[in-house]
Amino acid sequence: MLIAGLLLQPVMPSMAQDPPPAATGSLNVQDADIRAFIQDVSRATGTTFIVDPRVQGTVNVNRSQAMSEQELLGVLLAVLRANGLVAVPAGGGAYRVVPDDTAAQQPGSAGGAALGFATQVIPLRTVDARIAAETLKPLVGRGGVVLPMPQSNSLLVADYADNLRRIRGLIAQVDSDRATIDTVTLRNSSAQEIAGTVSRLFGVGGGDGGGSALSILPVESSNSIVVRGDAQLIQRVTRMIVELDRRAESSGDVRVVKLRHANAEQLLPVLQQLVGQSTDSDRPADAPASNAVAGSADANTQLIAGTAGKRPTIVRYPGSNSLIINADPETQRTLLDVINQLDTRREQVLVEAIVVEISDDAAKELGVQFLLAGKDGRIPFAATQYPGSNVGIMPLAAGVAAGKADAGDEDGNAVLDVARAAALNSLLGLTGGLAGIAGSSGDAVFGMIINAVKSDTGSNLLSTPSILTLDNEEARILVGQEVPITTGEVLGDSNSNPFRTIQRQDVGVQLEVKPQVNSGGGITLFLRQEVSSIAGPVSSSLNELVLNKREIETRVQVDDGAIVVLGGLLDQTDRMTVDKIPGLGDIPLIGGLFRNTARQNNQRNLMVFIRPTVIRDASDAQRATAQRYDYIRDRQLEAQDPRMQQAALDALVQDYLRASPPVQPPLPIPSAPSSSDVESTEPSTVP
């Protein structure tokens, strides 16, 4: 070509010999095609170049001095870079010429300089890789790439070799820790309190390591503060910490601590035992409170020792739920650390119970009773009556006789009244069907009744008590009645001073629970569940009540939100009773007139389930409240007039409480993982 003939004739290096020290001639190219220029350099240096089809551009080079082979290659690199191109090794001494925006994706660009372009991994010691990558992105070339590797805190950098050396120099200057670390031990104040005060004073969050110019970390185990930052700034901070600690020494030995969550009455005995002070339970009832400290060393073990000659004293002020501590600064600091760990928001537990009882009773009865007697007593008396019969023939006969005997007697007597009452009670207790005949023949009086009963009774009892309580606090809920039960009765002499003692007993649904939230997982529950009801009087002649009672008292461990069965009963009873007259009741066919047959079948299924849920914060409490509120509101909307758009419960909350109905807070939505994809394009090569 013309460019090769004019410019490169003096430069004829051999690949098998050492390159000549210099080549004569000048280089003058104006508006030449870059592809032709690459071909001329390839012929002059014996180097193979694979040109990407996207390579386009013109060359303008002027040089009057002679050039060696390496200098000619340097000119080529400068020309390629000026046109947004780069040469990347392709193996076997060949190079690929591609646009520089795809140079980082070429397979031959890793490891070292590739005719001016290289990819390297730069480890970092103190600077975060993500922050360093954002800082260096504006400094790389158009085809350069800077990627952070957080796992190893390193940078992956691909750029021209000269720019890569500049970036490494900048990283070496930035990636160096010139911070000073100092430790200040406190004597009169709390490290946590002083660290928070100084952090707010200097505008730092504290505890974020080397991410800020100043870091302040409290060490509670040694009551010290570790400060890290610039040397001059560290001196100012340490002077401030020492001054605050010195002023705390002269502030006095009495301190008032206002509790945020804990109960001062419950916390006071614990702290008193730590300092060896006698508690209210150890002190005699007639001893004044001022003598609480005297002689306490023998009664309690002192775990926190104060200054010699001065015993710490802790009292409670119930008006503001506060504690007053009179002790030396070191003892105050120790007690404050204990109080801060105990004075935290306590968890709550919502306990929900389900009591299910399904029962089915079936009964059948068939019997015949007869009576034969004489008016004047000459005919023998004969009768049949069975204990299982609801209606007896004897009370009915006595009632009829009493009615006839009383027909002409206006005053009557007590015996006849009792007979009539027995007949009436027998008829009132009738269940099923009753048929009978009665008559007289001469002096004989006869009667017969046939009673038949078939009954099926089914019940489905469902109770769902629930209660919310603090962790380790006992709670109780009762929904029922107080029923009077007779416990004693005295008539006295001649009924002169009669009296009766009555005790009221709770009947209904009761739930007593004391939860304990375990740090290792699960909830330990002490639970007592009772469901009771009134079954009725003992008998028609005795008014005392019979109470049905189902009760479970246990201690279990349940996972948070899990449903477990506490216990139950599966009971089935089959009973058949035959009452008959011996001999006569066994006669075929007519034996049925002399016997009474009853069958009874009882089935009962009883189960108790429990579900505890830990309420850790206000959001959990609002969510649990909103669920129950919505349930009751929906039941109201189903029962009330459809024309009413608002439930009565909502109107009551808005009008009386002046508040909005509880609404379930939205559940947190997990954020999608972020990913940074680097687009890569593999160019087609032209040999």
Coordinates of C-alpha atoms in Angstrom, one line a residue, residues 251-668:
S251 CA -23.0 15.6 92.0
G252 CA -23.9 13.8 95.3
D253 CA -24.6 10.3 96.4
V254 CA -28.4 10.4 96.0
R255 CA -30.0 9.7 92.7
V256 CA -33.7 9.4 91.5
V257 CA -34.4 6.8 88.8
K258 CA -37.7 6.9 87.1
L259 CA -38.7 3.6 85.7
R260 CA -40.2 3.3 82.2
H261 CA -41.7 -0.2 82.1
A262 CA -40.8 -2.1 85.3
N263 CA -42.8 -1.8 88.6
A264 CA -40.9 -0.1 91.3
E265 CA -42.6 -2.1 94.0
Q266 CA -41.5 -5.4 92.4
L267 CA -38.0 -4.2 91.5
L268 CA -37.3 -2.8 95.0
P269 CA -36.8 -6.1 96.9
V270 CA -34.4 -7.4 94.2
L271 CA -32.2 -4.3 94.4
Q272 CA -32.3 -4.3 98.2
Q273 CA -31.1 -7.9 98.3
L274 CA -28.2 -7.0 96.0
V275 CA -26.9 -4.3 98.4
G276 CA -27.6 -6.3 101.5
Q277 CA -30.5 -4.1 102.7
S278 CA -33.4 -5.8 104.5
T279 CA -36.7 -5.9 102.6
D280 CA -40.1 -5.2 103.9
S281 CA -40.8 -8.9 104.3
D282 CA -37.7 -9.3 106.5
R283 CA -38.6 -6.3 108.8
P284 CA -41.0 -6.8 111.7
A285 CA -44.4 -5.2 111.2
D286 CA -43.9 -2.8 114.2
A287 CA -40.4 -1.7 113.0
P288 CA -40.2 1.7 111.4
A289 CA -38.9 2.0 107.8
S290 CA -35.9 4.1 108.9
N291 CA -34.5 1.0 110.7
A292 CA -34.5 -1.0 107.5
V293 CA -30.7 -0.9 107.1
A294 CA -29.7 -1.7 110.6
G295 CA -28.7 -5.4 111.1
S296 CA -29.4 -6.3 107.4
A297 CA -25.9 -7.7 106.9
D298 CA -26.8 -10.8 108.9
A299 CA -30.2 -11.3 107.3
N300 CA -29.1 -10.9 103.7
T301 CA -26.1 -11.7 101.6
Q302 CA -24.6 -8.5 100.2
L303 CA -23.7 -9.0 96.5
I304 CA -22.7 -5.4 95.7
A305 CA -20.2 -3.9 98.1
G306 CA -20.2 -0.1 98.5
T307 CA -17.6 2.2 100.0
A308 CA -16.3 1.2 103.4
G309 CA -18.3 2.7 106.2
K310 CA -21.3 3.5 104.0
R311 CA -24.0 1.1 103.2
P312 CA -26.2 1.7 100.1
T313 CA -29.9 2.4 100.7
I314 CA -32.7 2.1 98.2
V315 CA -36.3 3.2 98.7
R316 CA -39.4 3.5 96.5
Y317 CA -41.5 6.6 95.7
P318 CA -44.8 5.2 94.5
G319 CA -46.2 8.5 93.3
S320 CA -44.1 8.4 90.1
N321 CA -43.0 4.8 90.0
S322 CA -39.4 5.8 90.9
L323 CA -36.5 4.5 93.0
I324 CA -34.3 6.6 95.1
I325 CA -30.7 5.3 95.5
N326 CA -28.3 6.6 98.2
A327 CA -24.9 5.2 97.4
D328 CA -21.4 6.0 96.2
P329 CA -21.0 6.6 92.4
E330 CA -19.5 3.2 91.7
T331 CA -22.4 1.4 93.5
Q332 CA -24.9 3.7 91.7
R333 CA -23.4 2.8 88.3
T334 CA -23.7 -0.9 89.1
L335 CA -27.3 -0.6 90.2
L336 CA -28.2 1.5 87.2
D337 CA -26.8 -1.2 84.9
V338 CA -29.0 -3.7 86.6
I339 CA -32.0 -1.4 86.4
N340 CA -31.5 -0.7 82.7
Q341 CA -31.4 -4.4 81.9
L342 CA -34.6 -5.1 83.9
D343 CA -36.5 -2.0 83.0
T344 CA -37.5 -3.2 79.5
R345 CA -40.8 -3.5 77.7
R346 CA -42.3 -6.8 78.7
E347 CA -43.9 -9.2 76.3
Q348 CA -47.6 -10.1 76.4
V349 CA -49.3 -13.4 75.7
L350 CA -52.8 -13.8 74.1
V351 CA -54.2 -17.1 75.3
E352 CA -57.1 -18.5 73.3
A353 CA -58.9 -21.7 74.4
I354 CA -61.6 -23.8 72.7
V355 CA -63.8 -26.2 74.6
V356 CA -65.8 -28.6 72.5
E357 CA -68.3 -31.1 73.9
I358 CA -70.6 -33.2 71.7
S359 CA -73.0 -35.6 73.5
D360 CA -75.9 -37.8 72.4
D361 CA -78.4 -39.5 74.8
A362 CA -80.9 -42.1 73.7
A363 CA -83.4 -43.9 76.0
K364 CA -86.3 -46.4 75.6
E365 CA -88.8 -47.7 78.2
L366 CA -91.8 -49.9 78.1
G367 CA -93.7 -51.3 81.2
V368 CA -97.0 -52.3 82.6
Q369 CA -98.2 -51.7 86.2
F370 CA -101.4 -53.0 87.8
L371 CA -103.3 -52.7 91.1
L372 CA -105.9 -55.1 92.7
A373 CA -107.5 -54.4 96.1
G374 CA -110.7 -54.7 98.0
K375 CA -112.8 -52.0 99.6
D376 CA -113.4 -53.8 102.8
G377 CA -110.1 -55.6 103.0
R378 CA -111.4 -59.0 102.3
I379 CA -109.7 -59.2 98.9
P380 CA -105.9 -59.5 99.1
F381 CA -103.9 -56.4 98.0
A382 CA -101.7 -56.8 94.9
A383 CA -99.8 -54.2 92.9
T384 CA -96.7 -53.9 90.6
Q385 CA -94.5 -50.8 90.4
Y386 CA -90.9 -50.5 89.1
P387 CA -88.2 -48.0 90.1
G388 CA -87.4 -46.9 86.5
S389 CA -91.0 -45.8 85.8
N390 CA -91.6 -42.1 85.5
V391 CA -95.2 -42.5 86.6
G392 CA -96.0 -44.9 89.4
I393 CA -99.4 -46.5 89.9
M394 CA -99.3 -46.3 93.7
P395 CA -99.2 -42.4 93.9
L396 CA -102.1 -42.2 91.4
A397 CA -104.2 -44.7 93.4
A398 CA -103.4 -42.9 96.7
G399 CA -104.4 -39.5 95.0
V400 CA -107.7 -40.9 93.9
A401 CA -108.4 -42.4 97.3
A402 CA -107.5 -39.1 98.9
G403 CA -109.8 -37.2 96.6
K404 CA -112.8 -39.4 97.5
A405 CA -112.0 -39.3 101.2
D406 CA -111.8 -35.5 101.2
A407 CA -115.0 -35.0 99.3
G408 CA -117.1 -34.4 102.4
D409 CA -114.4 -32.9 104.6
E410 CA -113.8 -29.2 104.0
D411 CA -110.8 -29.0 106.4
G412 CA -109.0 -32.1 105.0
N413 CA -105.8 -33.3 106.7
A414 CA -102.1 -33.5 106.2
V415 CA -102.0 -37.1 105.1
L416 CA -104.5 -36.5 102.3
D417 CA -102.6 -33.5 101.1
V418 CA -99.4 -35.5 100.9
A419 CA -101.2 -38.2 98.9
R420 CA -102.6 -35.6 96.4
A421 CA -99.2 -33.9 96.1
A422 CA -97.5 -37.2 95.3
A423 CA -100.0 -38.0 92.6
L424 CA -99.6 -34.6 91.1
N425 CA -95.8 -34.8 91.1
S426 CA -95.9 -38.3 89.5
L427 CA -98.0 -36.9 86.6
L428 CA -95.8 -33.8 86.2
G429 CA -92.8 -36.0 85.8
L430 CA -94.4 -37.9 82.9
T431 CA -92.1 -38.5 79.9
G432 CA -93.4 -40.3 76.8
G433 CA -96.9 -41.9 76.6
L434 CA -99.3 -43.2 79.4
A435 CA -102.4 -45.2 79.0
G436 CA -104.5 -47.0 81.7
I437 CA -107.8 -48.4 82.9
A438 CA -109.5 -48.5 86.3
G439 CA -112.7 -49.8 87.7
S440 CA -114.5 -51.8 90.4
S441 CA -116.6 -54.9 90.7
G442 CA -118.3 -55.5 93.9
D443 CA -115.8 -55.1 96.6
A444 CA -112.9 -55.4 94.2
V445 CA -111.0 -52.4 92.8
F446 CA -108.6 -52.8 90.0
G447 CA -106.4 -50.6 87.7
M448 CA -103.6 -50.9 85.1
I449 CA -101.3 -48.3 83.4
I450 CA -98.9 -48.8 80.4
N451 CA -96.1 -46.3 80.0
A452 CA -93.9 -46.0 76.9
V453 CA -90.9 -43.6 76.4
K454 CA -88.4 -43.0 73.7
S455 CA -86.2 -39.9 73.8
D456 CA -83.1 -38.7 71.9
T457 CA -81.1 -35.8 73.2
G458 CA -78.1 -34.2 71.4
S459 CA -76.0 -31.3 72.4
N460 CA -73.1 -29.4 71.0
L461 CA -71.3 -27.1 73.4
L462 CA -68.6 -24.8 72.1
S463 CA -66.8 -22.2 74.3
T464 CA -64.0 -20.0 73.2
P465 CA -62.6 -18.0 76.1
S466 CA -59.5 -15.8 75.5
I467 CA -57.4 -13.5 77.6
L468 CA -54.4 -11.2 77.2
T469 CA -51.8 -10.9 80.0
L470 CA -48.3 -9.8 80.6
D471 CA -45.4 -12.3 80.7
N472 CA -45.2 -14.0 84.1
E473 CA -48.5 -12.4 85.2
E474 CA -51.5 -14.4 86.3
A475 CA -54.8 -13.6 84.7
R476 CA -58.4 -14.8 85.0
I477 CA -61.6 -14.4 83.1
L478 CA -65.1 -15.6 84.2
V479 CA -68.3 -15.5 82.1
G480 CA -71.2 -17.0 84.1
Q481 CA -73.3 -16.6 87.2
E482 CA -73.0 -16.8 91.0
V483 CA -75.3 -19.7 92.1
P484 CA -76.4 -19.9 95.8
I485 CA -75.5 -23.3 97.4
T486 CA -76.8 -24.2 100.8
T487 CA -73.9 -25.1 103.2
G488 CA -75.8 -25.4 106.5
E489 CA -79.3 -25.3 108.0
V490 CA -80.4 -25.2 111.7
L491 CA -84.1 -25.3 112.7
G492 CA -83.6 -24.8 116.4
D493 CA -85.8 -25.9 119.3
S494 CA -89.5 -25.9 118.3
N495 CA -88.5 -24.0 115.2
S496 CA -87.8 -20.9 117.3
N497 CA -84.6 -19.6 115.7
P498 CA -84.2 -21.2 112.2
F499 CA -81.4 -20.1 109.9
R500 CA -79.6 -21.3 106.8
T501 CA -76.1 -20.5 105.5
I502 CA -75.6 -20.0 101.8
Q503 CA -72.4 -19.8 99.8
R504 CA -72.3 -18.5 96.3
Q505 CA -70.4 -20.5 93.7
D506 CA -69.3 -19.3 90.2
V507 CA -70.9 -21.3 87.4
G508 CA -69.9 -20.6 83.8
V509 CA -66.8 -20.5 81.7
Q510 CA -63.5 -19.7 83.6
L511 CA -60.0 -19.4 82.3
E512 CA -57.0 -18.9 84.6
V513 CA -53.5 -18.7 83.0
K514 CA -50.0 -17.6 83.9
P515 CA -47.6 -17.6 80.8
Q516 CA -43.9 -17.6 80.8
V517 CA -42.1 -16.7 77.5
N518 CA -38.9 -18.6 77.2
S519 CA -35.8 -17.1 75.5
G520 CA -34.9 -20.4 74.0
G521 CA -38.3 -20.6 72.2
G522 CA -41.8 -21.7 73.3
I523 CA -44.2 -20.6 76.0
T524 CA -44.6 -22.4 79.4
L525 CA -48.3 -22.1 80.5
F526 CA -49.8 -22.8 83.9
L527 CA -53.5 -23.1 82.9
R528 CA -56.8 -23.9 84.6
Q529 CA -59.8 -24.2 82.4
E530 CA -63.3 -24.8 83.8
V531 CA -66.8 -25.1 82.2
S532 CA -69.7 -25.6 84.6
S533 CA -73.5 -25.4 84.3
I534 CA -76.6 -26.1 86.3
A535 CA -78.0 -29.6 85.7
G536 CA -81.1 -29.1 87.9
P537 CA -82.4 -30.1 91.3
V538 CA -81.4 -33.4 92.9
S539 CA -85.0 -34.6 93.0
S540 CA -88.5 -33.4 93.1
S541 CA -88.4 -33.4 96.9
L542 CA -84.9 -32.0 97.3
N543 CA -84.2 -28.5 95.9
E544 CA -80.4 -28.7 96.1
L545 CA -78.7 -28.1 92.7
V546 CA -76.6 -30.5 90.7
L547 CA -73.7 -28.8 88.8
N548 CA -72.1 -30.1 85.7
K549 CA -68.3 -29.4 85.8
R550 CA -65.5 -29.9 83.3
E551 CA -62.1 -28.8 84.6
I552 CA -58.5 -29.0 83.4
E553 CA -55.5 -27.8 85.5
T554 CA -52.1 -28.4 83.9
R555 CA -48.7 -26.9 83.0
V556 CA -47.6 -27.3 79.4
Q557 CA -45.1 -25.9 76.9
V558 CA -46.4 -24.6 73.6
D559 CA -44.7 -23.0 70.6
D560 CA -45.8 -19.4 69.7
G561 CA -49.0 -19.5 67.7
A562 CA -49.3 -23.3 67.8
I563 CA -52.6 -25.1 68.7
V564 CA -52.3 -28.1 71.0
V565 CA -54.9 -30.3 72.8
L566 CA -54.8 -30.1 76.6
G567 CA -57.0 -33.1 77.3
G568 CA -60.4 -34.6 76.8
L569 CA -62.8 -37.4 77.3
L570 CA -64.3 -39.9 75.0
D571 CA -67.1 -41.7 76.9
Q572 CA -69.8 -44.1 75.9
T573 CA -72.3 -45.9 78.2
D574 CA -74.9 -48.5 77.2
R575 CA -77.3 -49.6 80.0
M576 CA -80.3 -52.0 79.9
T577 CA -82.6 -52.5 82.9
V578 CA -85.3 -55.1 83.2
D579 CA -87.6 -55.0 86.3
K580 CA -90.0 -57.9 86.6
I581 CA -92.0 -60.1 88.9
P582 CA -90.1 -63.4 89.4
G583 CA -91.7 -66.2 87.4
L584 CA -94.5 -64.2 86.0
G585 CA -92.2 -61.9 84.0
D586 CA -90.7 -64.9 82.2
I587 CA -93.9 -66.3 80.9
P588 CA -94.0 -66.2 77.1
L589 CA -96.4 -63.6 75.6
I590 CA -98.1 -62.5 78.7
G591 CA -94.8 -62.0 80.6
G592 CA -94.6 -58.5 79.2
L593 CA -97.5 -57.5 81.6
F594 CA -95.3 -58.2 84.6
R595 CA -92.1 -56.5 83.7
N596 CA -90.6 -53.1 82.8
T597 CA -87.8 -52.7 80.2
A598 CA -85.5 -49.7 79.9
R599 CA -82.6 -49.0 77.6
Q600 CA -80.2 -46.1 77.7
N601 CA -77.3 -45.1 75.5
N602 CA -75.0 -42.1 76.4
Q603 CA -72.1 -40.8 74.2
R604 CA -69.9 -37.8 75.1
N605 CA -66.9 -36.3 73.3
L606 CA -65.0 -33.6 75.1
M607 CA -61.8 -31.8 74.0
V608 CA -60.0 -28.7 75.1
F609 CA -57.6 -26.9 72.8
I610 CA -55.2 -24.0 73.5
R611 CA -53.3 -21.5 71.4
P612 CA -51.0 -18.9 72.9
T613 CA -49.6 -16.0 70.8
V614 CA -46.8 -13.7 71.9
I615 CA -47.5 -10.0 71.6
R616 CA -44.1 -8.4 71.3
D617 CA -44.9 -4.8 70.3
A618 CA -47.7 -2.3 69.6
S619 CA -48.0 -3.6 66.0
D620 CA -48.7 -7.2 67.2
A621 CA -51.3 -5.9 69.7
Q622 CA -53.0 -3.8 67.1
R623 CA -53.1 -6.7 64.7
A624 CA -54.7 -9.1 67.3
T625 CA -57.2 -6.4 68.4
A626 CA -58.2 -5.7 64.8
Q627 CA -58.9 -9.3 64.0
R628 CA -61.3 -9.8 66.9
Y629 CA -62.9 -6.4 66.3
D630 CA -63.5 -7.3 62.6
Y631 CA -65.1 -10.6 63.7
I632 CA -67.6 -9.0 66.1
R633 CA -68.3 -6.2 63.6
D634 CA -69.1 -8.7 60.8
R635 CA -71.5 -10.5 63.1
Q636 CA -73.3 -7.3 63.9
L637 CA -73.6 -6.4 60.2
E638 CA -75.1 -9.8 59.5
A639 CA -77.7 -9.4 62.3
Q640 CA -78.7 -5.8 61.8
D641 CA -80.9 -4.1 59.2
P642 CA -79.2 -4.2 55.8
R643 CA -80.1 -0.6 55.3
M644 CA -77.7 0.4 58.1
Q645 CA -74.3 1.0 56.5
Q646 CA -72.4 1.2 59.8
A647 CA -72.1 -1.4 62.5
A648 CA -73.3 -0.3 66.0
L649 CA -69.8 -1.1 67.3
D650 CA -68.2 1.3 64.9
A651 CA -70.6 4.0 65.9
L652 CA -70.0 3.5 69.6
V653 CA -66.2 3.7 69.2
Q654 CA -66.4 6.8 67.1
D655 CA -69.1 8.6 69.2
Y656 CA -68.1 7.5 72.8
L657 CA -64.4 6.8 72.6
R658 CA -63.7 9.5 70.0
A659 CA -61.4 7.2 68.2
S660 CA -61.1 5.3 64.9
P661 CA -61.8 1.5 64.8
P662 CA -58.7 -0.6 65.0
V663 CA -57.2 -1.6 61.6
Q664 CA -54.8 -4.3 61.0
P665 CA -51.3 -2.9 60.2
P666 CA -49.9 -4.1 56.9
L667 CA -47.5 -6.9 57.0
P668 CA -43.9 -6.1 56.1

